[in-house]
PDB file of C-alpha atoms in Angstrom:
ATOM      1  CA  UNK A   1      69.194  15.297 -49.277  1.00 67.00           C
ATOM      2  CA  UNK A   2      72.847  14.940 -48.364  1.00 76.00           C
ATOM      3  CA  UNK A   3      75.573  16.824 -50.647  1.00 89.00           C
ATOM      4  CA  UNK A   4      79.256  16.870 -49.511  1.00 93.00           C
ATOM      5  CA  UNK A   5      82.126  18.868 -51.522  1.00 95.00           C
ATOM      6  CA  UNK A   6      85.546  18.580 -51.822  1.00 97.00           C
ATOM      7  CA  UNK A   7      87.725  21.067 -52.026  1.00 97.00           C
ATOM      8  CA  UNK A   8      91.843  21.925 -51.743  1.00 98.00           C
ATOM      9  CA  UNK A   9      93.366  19.786 -54.471  1.00 98.00           C
ATOM     10  CA  UNK A  10      96.031  20.394 -56.362  1.00 98.00           C
ATOM     11  CA  UNK A  11      99.376  19.653 -57.291  1.00 98.00           C
ATOM     12  CA  UNK A  12     102.228  19.482 -55.415  1.00 98.00           C
ATOM     13  CA  UNK A  13     106.148  18.292 -55.400  1.00 98.00           C
ATOM     14  CA  UNK A  14     107.189  15.368 -53.118  1.00 98.00           C
ATOM     15  CA  UNK A  15     107.278  16.192 -49.387  1.00 98.00           C
ATOM     16  CA  UNK A  16     105.085  18.718 -49.657  1.00 98.00           C
ATOM     17  CA  UNK A  17     101.471  19.082 -48.175  1.00 98.00           C
ATOM     18  CA  UNK A  18      97.571  19.899 -48.669  1.00 98.00           C
ATOM     19  CA  UNK A  19      94.575  19.956 -46.484  1.00 98.00           C
ATOM     20  CA  UNK A  20      91.295  19.011 -48.011  1.00 98.00           C
ATOM     21  CA  UNK A  21      88.486  20.025 -47.258  1.00 98.00           C
ATOM     22  CA  UNK A  22      84.669  18.214 -47.328  1.00 96.00           C
ATOM     23  CA  UNK A  23      82.022  20.839 -46.340  1.00 94.00           C
ATOM     24  CA  UNK A  24      78.728  18.869 -45.841  1.00 89.00           C
ATOM     25  CA  UNK A  25      74.846  20.089 -46.015  1.00 79.00           C
ATOM     26  CA  UNK A  26      73.573  20.783 -42.163  1.00 66.00           C
ATOM     27  CA  UNK A  27      71.859  17.464 -42.276  1.00 66.00           C
ATOM     28  CA  UNK A  28      74.555  15.207 -42.133  1.00 63.00           C
ATOM     29  CA  UNK A  29      76.649  16.630 -39.836  1.00 61.00           C
ATOM     30  CA  UNK A  30      74.037  18.523 -36.404  1.00 59.00           C
ATOM     31  CA  UNK A  31      71.435  16.161 -37.178  1.00 56.00           C
ATOM     32  CA  UNK A  32      72.708  12.952 -37.479  1.00 64.00           C
ATOM     33  CA  UNK A  33      75.498  10.754 -36.432  1.00 86.00           C
ATOM     34  CA  UNK A  34      77.858   9.511 -38.758  1.00 89.00           C
ATOM     35  CA  UNK A  35      80.987   7.824 -40.014  1.00 93.00           C
ATOM     36  CA  UNK A  36      83.192   9.934 -41.617  1.00 93.00           C
ATOM     37  CA  UNK A  37      85.717   8.934 -44.134  1.00 96.00           C
ATOM     38  CA  UNK A  38      88.528   9.824 -46.989  1.00 98.00           C
ATOM     39  CA  UNK A  39      89.229   7.434 -50.189  1.00 98.00           C
ATOM     40  CA  UNK A  40      91.361   8.120 -53.223  1.00 98.00           C
ATOM     41  CA  UNK A  41      91.228   6.383 -56.441  1.00 98.00           C
ATOM     42  CA  UNK A  42      94.709   6.478 -58.795  1.00 97.00           C
ATOM     43  CA  UNK A  43      93.365   5.313 -62.407  1.00 93.00           C
ATOM     44  CA  UNK A  44      93.223   1.606 -63.034  1.00 95.00           C
ATOM     45  CA  UNK A  45      92.638   1.093 -59.505  1.00 96.00           C
ATOM     46  CA  UNK A  46      90.054   0.059 -56.584  1.00 96.00           C
ATOM     47  CA  UNK A  47      88.682   2.979 -54.561  1.00 97.00           C
ATOM     48  CA  UNK A  48      90.716   2.929 -51.477  1.00 97.00           C
ATOM     49  CA  UNK A  49      90.285   4.334 -47.621  1.00 97.00           C
ATOM     50  CA  UNK A  50      92.059   6.728 -46.267  1.00 98.00           C
ATOM     51  CA  UNK A  51      91.405   7.587 -43.137  1.00 98.00           C
ATOM     52  CA  UNK A  52      87.770   7.716 -41.160  1.00 97.00           C
ATOM     53  CA  UNK A  53      85.866   9.181 -38.364  1.00 95.00           C
ATOM     54  CA  UNK A  54      83.444   9.195 -36.147  1.00 92.00           C
ATOM     55  CA  UNK A  55      81.940  12.337 -36.658  1.00 87.00           C
ATOM     56  CA  UNK A  56      80.665  12.803 -32.784  1.00 85.00           C
ATOM     57  CA  UNK A  57      83.872  11.645 -31.610  1.00 85.00           C
ATOM     58  CA  UNK A  58      86.292   9.011 -30.750  1.00 87.00           C
ATOM     59  CA  UNK A  59      89.191   7.729 -32.390  1.00 93.00           C
ATOM     60  CA  UNK A  60      90.780   8.092 -35.852  1.00 96.00           C
ATOM     61  CA  UNK A  61      91.579   5.547 -38.566  1.00 97.00           C
ATOM     62  CA  UNK A  62      93.997   5.655 -41.401  1.00 97.00           C
ATOM     63  CA  UNK A  63      95.563   3.364 -43.989  1.00 97.00           C
ATOM     64  CA  UNK A  64      99.426   2.128 -43.300  1.00 97.00           C
ATOM     65  CA  UNK A  65     100.301   3.776 -46.432  1.00 97.00           C
ATOM     66  CA  UNK A  66      99.414   7.163 -45.064  1.00 98.00           C
ATOM     67  CA  UNK A  67      99.818   6.383 -40.968  1.00 97.00           C
ATOM     68  CA  UNK A  68     101.867   9.467 -39.396  1.00 98.00           C
ATOM     69  CA  UNK A  69     101.513  11.827 -42.717  1.00 98.00           C
ATOM     70  CA  UNK A  70      97.743  12.714 -43.131  1.00 98.00           C
ATOM     71  CA  UNK A  71      95.613  13.846 -40.420  1.00 98.00           C
ATOM     72  CA  UNK A  72      91.762  13.451 -40.471  1.00 97.00           C
ATOM     73  CA  UNK A  73      89.888  16.139 -38.837  1.00 95.00           C
ATOM     74  CA  UNK A  74      86.065  17.870 -38.197  1.00 92.00           C
ATOM     75  CA  UNK A  75      84.665  20.438 -37.361  1.00 90.00           C
ATOM     76  CA  UNK A  76      81.215  20.292 -37.317  1.00 84.00           C
ATOM     77  CA  UNK A  77      80.239  24.097 -36.040  1.00 84.00           C
ATOM     78  CA  UNK A  78      81.585  24.740 -39.452  1.00 88.00           C
ATOM     79  CA  UNK A  79      80.193  21.376 -41.171  1.00 88.00           C
ATOM     80  CA  UNK A  80      83.219  20.361 -42.755  1.00 92.00           C
ATOM     81  CA  UNK A  81      85.855  17.568 -42.596  1.00 95.00           C
ATOM     82  CA  UNK A  82      89.186  18.081 -43.305  1.00 97.00           C
ATOM     83  CA  UNK A  83      92.355  15.986 -44.169  1.00 98.00           C
ATOM     84  CA  UNK A  84      95.586  17.409 -43.755  1.00 98.00           C
ATOM     85  CA  UNK A  85      98.583  15.695 -45.727  1.00 98.00           C
ATOM     86  CA  UNK A  86     101.988  15.722 -45.112  1.00 98.00           C
ATOM     87  CA  UNK A  87     105.324  14.781 -46.445  1.00 98.00           C
ATOM     88  CA  UNK A  88     103.346  13.742 -49.894  1.00 98.00           C
ATOM     89  CA  UNK A  89     104.628  11.193 -52.179  1.00 98.00           C
ATOM     90  CA  UNK A  90     104.039  10.196 -55.789  1.00 97.00           C
ATOM     91  CA  UNK A  91     101.975   7.423 -55.185  1.00 97.00           C
ATOM     92  CA  UNK A  92      99.426   9.453 -52.951  1.00 98.00           C
ATOM     93  CA  UNK A  93      98.514  10.850 -56.672  1.00 98.00           C
ATOM     94  CA  UNK A  94      94.482  10.045 -56.575  1.00 98.00           C
ATOM     95  CA  UNK A  95      91.198  10.985 -57.055  1.00 98.00           C
ATOM     96  CA  UNK A  96      90.066  11.689 -53.428  1.00 98.00           C
ATOM     97  CA  UNK A  97      86.502  11.851 -51.860  1.00 98.00           C
ATOM     98  CA  UNK A  98      85.032  12.136 -49.076  1.00 97.00           C
ATOM     99  CA  UNK A  99      82.044  10.090 -48.001  1.00 95.00           C
ATOM    100  CA  UNK A 100      79.425   8.982 -45.152  1.00 92.00           C
ATOM    101  CA  UNK A 101      77.234   6.905 -43.731  1.00 91.00           C
ATOM    102  CA  UNK A 102      74.550   7.102 -40.910  1.00 89.00           C
ATOM    103  CA  UNK A 103      76.152   4.935 -38.096  1.00 89.00           C
ATOM    104  CA  UNK A 104      77.160   4.347 -34.425  1.00 89.00           C
ATOM    105  CA  UNK A 105      80.286   4.691 -33.397  1.00 89.00           C
ATOM    106  CA  UNK A 106      80.638   0.712 -33.070  1.00 91.00           C
ATOM    107  CA  UNK A 107      80.518   0.852 -36.539  1.00 90.00           C
ATOM    108  CA  UNK A 108      82.689   3.313 -37.564  1.00 93.00           C
ATOM    109  CA  UNK A 109      85.843   1.216 -36.136  1.00 92.00           C
ATOM    110  CA  UNK A 110      88.035   1.716 -38.972  1.00 91.00           C
ATOM    111  CA  UNK A 111      89.117   2.268 -41.935  1.00 91.00           C
ATOM    112  CA  UNK A 112      85.889   0.847 -43.847  1.00 90.00           C
ATOM    113  CA  UNK A 113      85.245  -0.208 -47.457  1.00 92.00           C
ATOM    114  CA  UNK A 114      83.702   2.408 -50.144  1.00 93.00           C
ATOM    115  CA  UNK A 115      80.848  -0.074 -50.033  1.00 93.00           C
ATOM    116  CA  UNK A 116      80.121   0.678 -46.699  1.00 93.00           C
ATOM    117  CA  UNK A 117      79.625   4.416 -47.600  1.00 94.00           C
ATOM    118  CA  UNK A 118      76.509   6.071 -48.884  1.00 91.00           C
ATOM    119  CA  UNK A 119      77.335   9.455 -49.613  1.00 92.00           C
ATOM    120  CA  UNK A 120      79.561  10.829 -51.913  1.00 95.00           C
ATOM    121  CA  UNK A 121      81.156  13.874 -52.993  1.00 96.00           C
ATOM    122  CA  UNK A 122      82.715  14.858 -56.755  1.00 96.00           C
ATOM    123  CA  UNK A 123      86.208  13.908 -55.679  1.00 97.00           C
ATOM    124  CA  UNK A 124      89.264  16.884 -55.740  1.00 98.00           C
ATOM    125  CA  UNK A 125      92.509  15.964 -57.314  1.00 98.00           C
ATOM    126  CA  UNK A 126      95.614  15.696 -55.389  1.00 98.00           C
ATOM    127  CA  UNK A 127      98.534  15.380 -58.000  1.00 98.00           C
ATOM    128  CA  UNK A 128     102.330  14.629 -56.399  1.00 98.00           C
ATOM    129  CA  UNK A 129     105.388  15.242 -58.658  1.00 97.00           C
ATOM    130  CA  UNK A 130     108.856  13.461 -57.920  1.00 93.00           C
TER     131      UNK A 130
END
């Protein structure tokens, strides 16, 4: 059973920072090669990809709207995926989800669509006020 649990959301003012964490079951990180992603969904909008990384190593990928402000990283020893968010803007307000899908490095070659991922966390809310 794959389980993902996000934490770290909260309310900040414009320009503030938050670091989201996604703790995963050992199955996900240690015994399988996975594409790992962060997504967000604002009320009335579709879920959109924010960042992605292959947990076996390799490049990171970001949506244009967050490039230069967000950083995705992973600590396989801790079975944890992170999203460091700096210079937050009101338009970053959303529920943030982490996701995983067993894959190859070649498959994990961009900010994939939500439909490409199998395993999801329950989400953590990020609210940025102006």
